[in-house]
mmCIF file of N, CA and C in Angstrom:
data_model
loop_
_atom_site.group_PDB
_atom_site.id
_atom_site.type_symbol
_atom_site.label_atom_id
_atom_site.label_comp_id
_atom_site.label_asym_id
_atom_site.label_seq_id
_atom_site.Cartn_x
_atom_site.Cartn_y
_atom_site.Cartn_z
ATOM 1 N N UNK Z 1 0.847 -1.177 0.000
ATOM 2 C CA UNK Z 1 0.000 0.000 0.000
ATOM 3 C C UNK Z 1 0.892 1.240 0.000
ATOM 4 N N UNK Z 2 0.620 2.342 -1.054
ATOM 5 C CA UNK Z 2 1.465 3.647 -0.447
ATOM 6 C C UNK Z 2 0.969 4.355 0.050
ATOM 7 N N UNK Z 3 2.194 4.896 0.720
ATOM 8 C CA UNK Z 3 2.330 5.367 2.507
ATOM 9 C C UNK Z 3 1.841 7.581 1.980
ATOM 10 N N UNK Z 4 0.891 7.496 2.145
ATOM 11 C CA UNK Z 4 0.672 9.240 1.827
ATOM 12 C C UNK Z 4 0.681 10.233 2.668
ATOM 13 N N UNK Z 5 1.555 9.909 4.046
ATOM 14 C CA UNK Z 5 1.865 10.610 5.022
ATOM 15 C C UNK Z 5 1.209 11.594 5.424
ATOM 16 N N UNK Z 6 1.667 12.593 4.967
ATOM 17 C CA UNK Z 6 1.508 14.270 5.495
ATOM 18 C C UNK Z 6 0.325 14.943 4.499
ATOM 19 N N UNK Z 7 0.442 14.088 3.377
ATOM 20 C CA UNK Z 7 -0.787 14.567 2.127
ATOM 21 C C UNK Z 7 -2.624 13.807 2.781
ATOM 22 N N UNK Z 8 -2.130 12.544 3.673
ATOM 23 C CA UNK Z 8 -3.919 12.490 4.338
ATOM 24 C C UNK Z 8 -3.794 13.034 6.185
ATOM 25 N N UNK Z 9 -2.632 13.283 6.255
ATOM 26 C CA UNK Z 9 -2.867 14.218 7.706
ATOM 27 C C UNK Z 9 -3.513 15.652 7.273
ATOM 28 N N UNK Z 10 -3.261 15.931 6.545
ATOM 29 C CA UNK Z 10 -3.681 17.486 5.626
ATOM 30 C C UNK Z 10 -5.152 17.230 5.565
ATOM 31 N N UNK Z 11 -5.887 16.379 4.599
ATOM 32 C CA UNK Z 11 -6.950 15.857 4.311
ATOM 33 C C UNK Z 11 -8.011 15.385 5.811
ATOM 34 N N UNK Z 12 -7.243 14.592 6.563
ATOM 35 C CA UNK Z 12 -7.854 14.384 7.705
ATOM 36 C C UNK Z 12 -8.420 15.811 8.614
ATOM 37 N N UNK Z 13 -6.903 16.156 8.885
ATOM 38 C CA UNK Z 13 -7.370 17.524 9.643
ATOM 39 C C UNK Z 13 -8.519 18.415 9.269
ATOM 40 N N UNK Z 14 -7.977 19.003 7.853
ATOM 41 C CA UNK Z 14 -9.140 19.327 6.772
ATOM 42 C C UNK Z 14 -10.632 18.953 7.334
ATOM 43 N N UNK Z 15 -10.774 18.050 7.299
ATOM 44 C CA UNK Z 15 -12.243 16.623 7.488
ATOM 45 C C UNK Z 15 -12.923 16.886 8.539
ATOM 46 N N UNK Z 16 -11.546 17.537 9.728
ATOM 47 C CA UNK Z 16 -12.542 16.922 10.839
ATOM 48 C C UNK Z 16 -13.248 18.787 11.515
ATOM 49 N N UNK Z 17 -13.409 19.236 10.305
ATOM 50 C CA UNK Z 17 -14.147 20.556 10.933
ATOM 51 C C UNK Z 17 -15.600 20.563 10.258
ATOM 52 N N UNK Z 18 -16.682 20.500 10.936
ATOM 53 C CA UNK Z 18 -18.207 20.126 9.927
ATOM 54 C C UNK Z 18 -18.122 21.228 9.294
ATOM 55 N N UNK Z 19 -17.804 22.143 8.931
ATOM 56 C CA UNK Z 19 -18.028 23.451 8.280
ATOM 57 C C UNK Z 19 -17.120 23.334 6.745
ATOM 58 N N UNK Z 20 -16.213 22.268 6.820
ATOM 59 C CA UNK Z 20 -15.540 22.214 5.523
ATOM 60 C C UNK Z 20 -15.959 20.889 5.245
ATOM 61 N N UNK Z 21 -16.228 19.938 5.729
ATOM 62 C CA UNK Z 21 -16.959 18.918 5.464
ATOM 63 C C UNK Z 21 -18.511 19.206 4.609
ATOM 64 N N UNK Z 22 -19.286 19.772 4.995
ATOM 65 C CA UNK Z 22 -20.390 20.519 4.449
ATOM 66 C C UNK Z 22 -19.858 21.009 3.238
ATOM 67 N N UNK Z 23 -18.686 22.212 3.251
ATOM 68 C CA UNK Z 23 -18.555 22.845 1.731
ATOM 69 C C UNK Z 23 -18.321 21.590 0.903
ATOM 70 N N UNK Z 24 -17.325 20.216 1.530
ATOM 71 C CA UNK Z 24 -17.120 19.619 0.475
ATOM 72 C C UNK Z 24 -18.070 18.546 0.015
ATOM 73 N N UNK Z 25 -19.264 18.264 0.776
ATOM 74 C CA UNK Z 25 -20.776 17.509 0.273
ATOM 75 C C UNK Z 25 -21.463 18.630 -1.196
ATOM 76 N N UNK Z 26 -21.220 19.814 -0.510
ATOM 77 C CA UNK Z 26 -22.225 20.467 -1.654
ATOM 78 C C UNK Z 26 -21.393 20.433 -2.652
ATOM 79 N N UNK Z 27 -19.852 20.678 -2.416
ATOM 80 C CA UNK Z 27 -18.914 20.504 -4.163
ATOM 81 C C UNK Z 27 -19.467 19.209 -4.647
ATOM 82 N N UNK Z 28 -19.086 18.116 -4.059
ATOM 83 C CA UNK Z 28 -19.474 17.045 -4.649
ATOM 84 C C UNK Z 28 -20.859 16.682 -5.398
ATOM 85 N N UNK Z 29 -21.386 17.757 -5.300
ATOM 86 C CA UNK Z 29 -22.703 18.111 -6.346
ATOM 87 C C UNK Z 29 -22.397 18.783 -7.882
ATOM 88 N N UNK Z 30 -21.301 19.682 -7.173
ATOM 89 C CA UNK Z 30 -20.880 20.693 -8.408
ATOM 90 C C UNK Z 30 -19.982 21.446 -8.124
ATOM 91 N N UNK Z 31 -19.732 22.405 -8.939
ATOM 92 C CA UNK Z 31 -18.925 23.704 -8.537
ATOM 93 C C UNK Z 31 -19.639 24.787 -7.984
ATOM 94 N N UNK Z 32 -19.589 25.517 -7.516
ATOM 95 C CA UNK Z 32 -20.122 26.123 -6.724
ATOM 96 C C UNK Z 32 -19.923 27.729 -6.566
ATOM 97 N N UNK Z 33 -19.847 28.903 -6.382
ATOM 98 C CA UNK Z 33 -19.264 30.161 -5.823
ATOM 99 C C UNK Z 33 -19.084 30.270 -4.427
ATOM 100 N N UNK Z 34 -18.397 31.198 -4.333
ATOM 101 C CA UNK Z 34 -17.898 30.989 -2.857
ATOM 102 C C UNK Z 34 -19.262 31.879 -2.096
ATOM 103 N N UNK Z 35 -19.892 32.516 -2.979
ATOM 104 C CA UNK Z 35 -21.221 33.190 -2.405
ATOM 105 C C UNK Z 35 -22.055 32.107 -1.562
ATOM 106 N N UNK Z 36 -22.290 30.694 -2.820
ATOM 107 C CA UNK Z 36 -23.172 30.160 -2.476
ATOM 108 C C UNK Z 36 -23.158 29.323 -1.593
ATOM 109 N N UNK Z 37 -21.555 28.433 -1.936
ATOM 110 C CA UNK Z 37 -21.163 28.118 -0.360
ATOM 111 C C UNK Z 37 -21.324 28.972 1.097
ATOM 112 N N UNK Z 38 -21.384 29.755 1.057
ATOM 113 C CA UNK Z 38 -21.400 30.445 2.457
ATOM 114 C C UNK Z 38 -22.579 30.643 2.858
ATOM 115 N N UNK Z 39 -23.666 30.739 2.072
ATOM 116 C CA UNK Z 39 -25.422 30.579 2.404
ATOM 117 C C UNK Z 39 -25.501 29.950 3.585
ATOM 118 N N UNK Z 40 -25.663 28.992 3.122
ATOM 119 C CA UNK Z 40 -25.886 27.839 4.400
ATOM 120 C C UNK Z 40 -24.756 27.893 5.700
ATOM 121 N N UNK Z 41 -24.052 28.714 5.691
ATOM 122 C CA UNK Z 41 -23.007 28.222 6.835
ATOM 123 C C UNK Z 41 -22.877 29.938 7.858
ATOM 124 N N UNK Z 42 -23.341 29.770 8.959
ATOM 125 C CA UNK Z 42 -23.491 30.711 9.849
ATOM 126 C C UNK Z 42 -22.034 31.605 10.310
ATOM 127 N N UNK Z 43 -21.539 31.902 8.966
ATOM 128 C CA UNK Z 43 -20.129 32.666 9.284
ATOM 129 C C UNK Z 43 -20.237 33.573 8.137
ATOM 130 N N UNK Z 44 -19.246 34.592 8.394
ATOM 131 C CA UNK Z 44 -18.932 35.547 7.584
ATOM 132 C C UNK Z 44 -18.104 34.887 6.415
ATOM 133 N N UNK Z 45 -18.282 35.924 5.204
ATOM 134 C CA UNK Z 45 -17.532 35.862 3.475
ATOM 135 C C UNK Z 45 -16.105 35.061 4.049
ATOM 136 N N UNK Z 46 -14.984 35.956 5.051
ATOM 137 C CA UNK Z 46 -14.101 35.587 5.328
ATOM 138 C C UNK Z 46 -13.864 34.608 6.042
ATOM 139 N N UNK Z 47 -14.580 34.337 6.697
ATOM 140 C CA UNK Z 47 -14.178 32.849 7.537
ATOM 141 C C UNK Z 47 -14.600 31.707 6.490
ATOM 142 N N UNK Z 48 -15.483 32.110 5.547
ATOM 143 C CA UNK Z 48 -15.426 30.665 4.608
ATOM 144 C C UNK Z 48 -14.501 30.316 3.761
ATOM 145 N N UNK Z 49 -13.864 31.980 3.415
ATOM 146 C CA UNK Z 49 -12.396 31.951 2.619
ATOM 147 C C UNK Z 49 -11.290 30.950 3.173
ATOM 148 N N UNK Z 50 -11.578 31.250 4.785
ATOM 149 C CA UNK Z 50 -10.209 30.705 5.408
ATOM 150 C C UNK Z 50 -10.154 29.378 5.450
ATOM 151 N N UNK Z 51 -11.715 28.405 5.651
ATOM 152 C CA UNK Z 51 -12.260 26.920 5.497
ATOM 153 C C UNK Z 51 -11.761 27.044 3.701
ATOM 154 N N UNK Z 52 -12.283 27.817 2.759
ATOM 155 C CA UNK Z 52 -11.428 27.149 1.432
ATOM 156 C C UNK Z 52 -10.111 27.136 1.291
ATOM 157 N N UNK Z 53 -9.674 27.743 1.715
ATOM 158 C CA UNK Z 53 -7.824 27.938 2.072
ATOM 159 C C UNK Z 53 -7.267 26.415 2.498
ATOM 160 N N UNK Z 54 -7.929 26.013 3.298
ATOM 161 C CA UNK Z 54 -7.261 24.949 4.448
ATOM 162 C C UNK Z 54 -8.297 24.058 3.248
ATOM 163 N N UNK Z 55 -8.688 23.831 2.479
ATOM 164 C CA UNK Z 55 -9.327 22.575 1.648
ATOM 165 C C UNK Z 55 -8.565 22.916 0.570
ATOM 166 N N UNK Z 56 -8.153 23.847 -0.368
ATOM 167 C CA UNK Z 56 -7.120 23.941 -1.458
ATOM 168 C C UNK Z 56 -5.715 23.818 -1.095
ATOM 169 N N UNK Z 57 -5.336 23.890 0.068
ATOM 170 C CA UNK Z 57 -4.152 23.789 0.863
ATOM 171 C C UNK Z 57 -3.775 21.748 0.716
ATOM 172 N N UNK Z 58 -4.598 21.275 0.794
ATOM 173 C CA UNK Z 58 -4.648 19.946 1.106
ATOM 174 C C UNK Z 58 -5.245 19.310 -0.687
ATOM 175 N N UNK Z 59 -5.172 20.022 -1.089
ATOM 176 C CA UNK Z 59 -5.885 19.432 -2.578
ATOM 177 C C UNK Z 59 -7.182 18.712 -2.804
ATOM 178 N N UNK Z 60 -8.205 19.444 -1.672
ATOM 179 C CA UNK Z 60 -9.123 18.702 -1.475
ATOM 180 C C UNK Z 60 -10.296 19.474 -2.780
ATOM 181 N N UNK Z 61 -9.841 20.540 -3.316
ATOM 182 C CA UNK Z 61 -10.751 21.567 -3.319
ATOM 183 C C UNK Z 61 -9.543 22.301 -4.298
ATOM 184 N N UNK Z 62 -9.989 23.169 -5.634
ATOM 185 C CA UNK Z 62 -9.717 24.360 -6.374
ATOM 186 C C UNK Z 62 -10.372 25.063 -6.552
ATOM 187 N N UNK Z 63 -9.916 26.156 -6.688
ATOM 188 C CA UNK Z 63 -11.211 27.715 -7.206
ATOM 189 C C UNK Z 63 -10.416 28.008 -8.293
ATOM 190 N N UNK Z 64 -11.093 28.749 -9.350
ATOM 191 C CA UNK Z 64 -10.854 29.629 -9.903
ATOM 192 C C UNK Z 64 -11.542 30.911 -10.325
ATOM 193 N N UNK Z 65 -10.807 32.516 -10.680
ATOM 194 C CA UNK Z 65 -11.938 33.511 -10.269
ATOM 195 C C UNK Z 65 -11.754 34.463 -11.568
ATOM 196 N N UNK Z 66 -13.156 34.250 -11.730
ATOM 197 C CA UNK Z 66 -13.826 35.062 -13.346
ATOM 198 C C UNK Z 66 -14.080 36.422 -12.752
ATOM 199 N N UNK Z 67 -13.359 37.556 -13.078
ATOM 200 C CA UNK Z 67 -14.018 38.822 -12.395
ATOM 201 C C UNK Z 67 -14.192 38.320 -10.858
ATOM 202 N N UNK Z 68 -15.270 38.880 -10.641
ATOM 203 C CA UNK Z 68 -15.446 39.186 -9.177
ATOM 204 C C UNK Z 68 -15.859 37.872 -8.935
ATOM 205 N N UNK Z 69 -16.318 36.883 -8.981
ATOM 206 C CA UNK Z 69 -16.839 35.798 -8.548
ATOM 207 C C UNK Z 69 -15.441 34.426 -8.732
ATOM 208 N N UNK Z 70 -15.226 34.083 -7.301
ATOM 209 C CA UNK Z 70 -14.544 32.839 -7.382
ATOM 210 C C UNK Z 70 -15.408 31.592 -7.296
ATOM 211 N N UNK Z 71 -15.258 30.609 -8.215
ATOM 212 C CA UNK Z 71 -16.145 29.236 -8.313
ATOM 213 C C UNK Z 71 -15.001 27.892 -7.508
ATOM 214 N N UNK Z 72 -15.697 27.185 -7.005
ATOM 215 C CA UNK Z 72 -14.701 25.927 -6.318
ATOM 216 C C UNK Z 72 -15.253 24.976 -7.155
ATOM 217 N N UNK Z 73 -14.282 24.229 -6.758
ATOM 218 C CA UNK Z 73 -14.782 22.818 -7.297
ATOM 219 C C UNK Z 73 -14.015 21.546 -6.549
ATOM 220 N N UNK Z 74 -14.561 20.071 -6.565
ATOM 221 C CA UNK Z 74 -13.973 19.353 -5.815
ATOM 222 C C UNK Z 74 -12.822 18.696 -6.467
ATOM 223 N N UNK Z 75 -11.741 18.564 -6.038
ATOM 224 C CA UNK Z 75 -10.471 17.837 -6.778
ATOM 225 C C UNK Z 75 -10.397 16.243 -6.442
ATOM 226 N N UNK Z 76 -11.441 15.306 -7.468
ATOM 227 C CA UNK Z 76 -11.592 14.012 -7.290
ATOM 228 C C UNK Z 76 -9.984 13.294 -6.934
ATOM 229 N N UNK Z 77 -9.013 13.926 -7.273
ATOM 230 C CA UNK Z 77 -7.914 12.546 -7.272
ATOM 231 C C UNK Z 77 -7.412 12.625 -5.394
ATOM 232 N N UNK Z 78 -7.766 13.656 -4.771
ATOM 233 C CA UNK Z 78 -7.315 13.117 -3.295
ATOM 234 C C UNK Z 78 -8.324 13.088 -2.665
ATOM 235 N N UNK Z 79 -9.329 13.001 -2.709
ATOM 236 C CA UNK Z 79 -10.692 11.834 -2.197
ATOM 237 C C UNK Z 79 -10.418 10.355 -2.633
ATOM 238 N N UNK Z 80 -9.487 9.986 -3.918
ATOM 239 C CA UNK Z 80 -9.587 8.701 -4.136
ATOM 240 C C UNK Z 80 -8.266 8.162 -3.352
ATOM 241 N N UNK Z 81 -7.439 9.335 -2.873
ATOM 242 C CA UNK Z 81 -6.237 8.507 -2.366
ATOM 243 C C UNK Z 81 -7.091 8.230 -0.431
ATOM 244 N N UNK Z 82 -7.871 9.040 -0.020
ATOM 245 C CA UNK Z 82 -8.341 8.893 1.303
ATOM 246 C C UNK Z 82 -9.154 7.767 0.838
ATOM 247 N N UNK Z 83 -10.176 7.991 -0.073
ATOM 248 C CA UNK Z 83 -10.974 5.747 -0.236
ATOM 249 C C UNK Z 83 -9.687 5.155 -0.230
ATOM 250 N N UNK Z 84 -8.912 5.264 -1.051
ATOM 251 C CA UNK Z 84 -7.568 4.139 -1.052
ATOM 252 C C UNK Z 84 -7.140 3.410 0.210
ATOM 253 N N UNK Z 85 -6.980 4.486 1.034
ATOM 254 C CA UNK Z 85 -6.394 4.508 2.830
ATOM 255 C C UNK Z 85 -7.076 3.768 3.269
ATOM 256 N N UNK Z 86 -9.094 4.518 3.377
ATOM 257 C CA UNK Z 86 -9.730 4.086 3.970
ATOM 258 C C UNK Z 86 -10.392 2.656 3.474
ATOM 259 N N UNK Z 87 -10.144 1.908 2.277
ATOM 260 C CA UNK Z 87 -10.719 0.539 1.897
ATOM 261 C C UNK Z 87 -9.255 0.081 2.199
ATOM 262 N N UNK Z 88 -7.850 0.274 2.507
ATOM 263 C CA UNK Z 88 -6.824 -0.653 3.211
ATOM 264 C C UNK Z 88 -6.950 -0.792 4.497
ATOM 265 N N UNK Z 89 -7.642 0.112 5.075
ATOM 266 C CA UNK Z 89 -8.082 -0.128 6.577
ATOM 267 C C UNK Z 89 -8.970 -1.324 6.575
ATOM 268 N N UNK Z 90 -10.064 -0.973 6.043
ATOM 269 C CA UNK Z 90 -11.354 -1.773 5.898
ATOM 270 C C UNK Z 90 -10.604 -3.332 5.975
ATOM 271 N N UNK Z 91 -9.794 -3.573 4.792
ATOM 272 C CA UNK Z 91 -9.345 -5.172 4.221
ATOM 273 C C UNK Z 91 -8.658 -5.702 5.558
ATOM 274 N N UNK Z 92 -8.324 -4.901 6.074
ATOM 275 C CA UNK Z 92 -7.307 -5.382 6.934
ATOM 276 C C UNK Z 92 -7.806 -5.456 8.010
ATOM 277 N N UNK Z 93 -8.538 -5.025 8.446
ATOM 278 C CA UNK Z 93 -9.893 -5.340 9.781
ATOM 279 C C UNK Z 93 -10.918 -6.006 9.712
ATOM 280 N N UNK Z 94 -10.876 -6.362 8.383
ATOM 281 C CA UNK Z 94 -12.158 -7.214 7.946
ATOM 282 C C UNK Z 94 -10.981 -8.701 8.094
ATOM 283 N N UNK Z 95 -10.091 -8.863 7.498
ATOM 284 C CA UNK Z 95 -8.916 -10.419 7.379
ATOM 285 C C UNK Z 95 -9.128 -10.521 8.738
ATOM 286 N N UNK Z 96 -8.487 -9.911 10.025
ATOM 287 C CA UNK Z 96 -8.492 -9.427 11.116
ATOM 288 C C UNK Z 96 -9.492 -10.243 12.106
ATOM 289 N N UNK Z 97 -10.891 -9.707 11.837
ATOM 290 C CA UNK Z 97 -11.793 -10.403 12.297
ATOM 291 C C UNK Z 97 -12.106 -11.146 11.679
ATOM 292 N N UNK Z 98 -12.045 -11.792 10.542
ATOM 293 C CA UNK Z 98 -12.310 -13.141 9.742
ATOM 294 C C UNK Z 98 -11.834 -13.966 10.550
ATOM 295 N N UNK Z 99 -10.200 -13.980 10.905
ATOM 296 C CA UNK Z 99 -9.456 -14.926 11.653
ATOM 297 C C UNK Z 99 -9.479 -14.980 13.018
ATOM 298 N N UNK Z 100 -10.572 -13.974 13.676
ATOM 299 C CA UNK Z 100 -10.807 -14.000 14.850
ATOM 300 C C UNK Z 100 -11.885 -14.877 15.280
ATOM 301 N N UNK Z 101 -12.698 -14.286 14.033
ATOM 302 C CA UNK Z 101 -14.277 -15.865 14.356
ATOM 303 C C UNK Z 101 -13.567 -16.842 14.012
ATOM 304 N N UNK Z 102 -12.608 -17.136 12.596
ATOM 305 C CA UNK Z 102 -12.251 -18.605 12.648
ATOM 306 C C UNK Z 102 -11.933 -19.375 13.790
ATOM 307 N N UNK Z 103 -11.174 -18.811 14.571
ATOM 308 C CA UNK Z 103 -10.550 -19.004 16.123
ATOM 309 C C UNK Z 103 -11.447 -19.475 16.720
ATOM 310 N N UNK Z 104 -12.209 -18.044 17.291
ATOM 311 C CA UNK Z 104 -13.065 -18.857 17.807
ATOM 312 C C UNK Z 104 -14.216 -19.718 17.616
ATOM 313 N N UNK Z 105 -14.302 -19.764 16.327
ATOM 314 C CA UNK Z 105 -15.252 -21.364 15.984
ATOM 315 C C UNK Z 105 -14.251 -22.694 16.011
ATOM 316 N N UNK Z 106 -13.325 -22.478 15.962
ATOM 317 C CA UNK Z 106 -12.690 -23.762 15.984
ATOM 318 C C UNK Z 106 -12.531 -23.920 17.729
ATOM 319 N N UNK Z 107 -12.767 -22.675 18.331
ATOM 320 C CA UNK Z 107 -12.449 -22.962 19.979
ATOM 321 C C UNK Z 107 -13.634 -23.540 20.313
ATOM 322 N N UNK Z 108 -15.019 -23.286 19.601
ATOM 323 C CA UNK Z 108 -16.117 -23.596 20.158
ATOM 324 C C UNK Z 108 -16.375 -24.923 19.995
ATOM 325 N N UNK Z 109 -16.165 -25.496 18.866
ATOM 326 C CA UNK Z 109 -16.052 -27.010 18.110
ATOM 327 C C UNK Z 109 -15.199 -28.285 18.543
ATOM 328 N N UNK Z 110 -13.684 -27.501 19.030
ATOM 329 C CA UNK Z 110 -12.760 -28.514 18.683
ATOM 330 C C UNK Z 110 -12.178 -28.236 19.872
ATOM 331 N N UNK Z 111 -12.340 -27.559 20.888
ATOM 332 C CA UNK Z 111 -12.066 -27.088 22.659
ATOM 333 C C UNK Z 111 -12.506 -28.278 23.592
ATOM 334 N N UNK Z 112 -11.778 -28.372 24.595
ATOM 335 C CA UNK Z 112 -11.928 -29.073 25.615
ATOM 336 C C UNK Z 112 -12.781 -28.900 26.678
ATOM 337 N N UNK Z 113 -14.036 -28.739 27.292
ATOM 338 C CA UNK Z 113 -15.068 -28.379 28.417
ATOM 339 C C UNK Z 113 -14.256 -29.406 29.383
ATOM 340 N N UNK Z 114 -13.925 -28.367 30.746
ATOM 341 C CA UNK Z 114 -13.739 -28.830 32.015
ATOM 342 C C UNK Z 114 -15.203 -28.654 32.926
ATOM 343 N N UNK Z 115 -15.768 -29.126 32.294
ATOM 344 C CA UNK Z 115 -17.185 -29.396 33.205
ATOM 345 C C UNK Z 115 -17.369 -30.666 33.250
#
């Protein structure tokens, strides 16, 4: 598996604030303005700037700005390296407990009762 260090600590951190989590559900609809992102989210123009900062910072997220209006959009290739991470977790906790019931079905079957 490769090791993406400091590129899903970025992403994680990123993740774990609901306010950039939210911007990045509605990208994943579309692109967006930074107007419209901020509708829904109980902060000022600038504090949503600073949540897109810390999501283009991490490559979670690009803008680009036509005149006065900046549009985001979601940057699919490091969402697929966090599924990547997160389905090597999965395999490996799933083998994990596979061989844990095997165990213990063979303890339940093929075990000795001191009763």
């Amino acid at each position: 598996m490769v090791n993406h260090g400091a590129d899903l600590d970025r992403v994680f951190h990123a993740l774990a604030d609901p306010s950039r989590r939210l911007i990045v559900e509605r990208l994943a609809r579309g692109p967006a303005s930074v107007s419209e992102l901020a509708q829904p989210l109980a902060m000022s123009l600038p504090a949503v700037m600073q949540h897109l900062q810390v999501l283009e910072a991490c490559s979670l997220v690009a803008s680009a700005k036509a005149g006065r209006v900046r549009t985001c959009r979601i940057e699919p290739a490091m969402l697929r390296q966090v599924e990547q991470w997160v389905a090597g977790q999965r395999a490996m906790w799933e083998r994990r407990l596979d061989r844990l019931g095997g165990y213990l079905s063979e303890s339940d079957h093929g075990g000795t009762s001191d009763e």
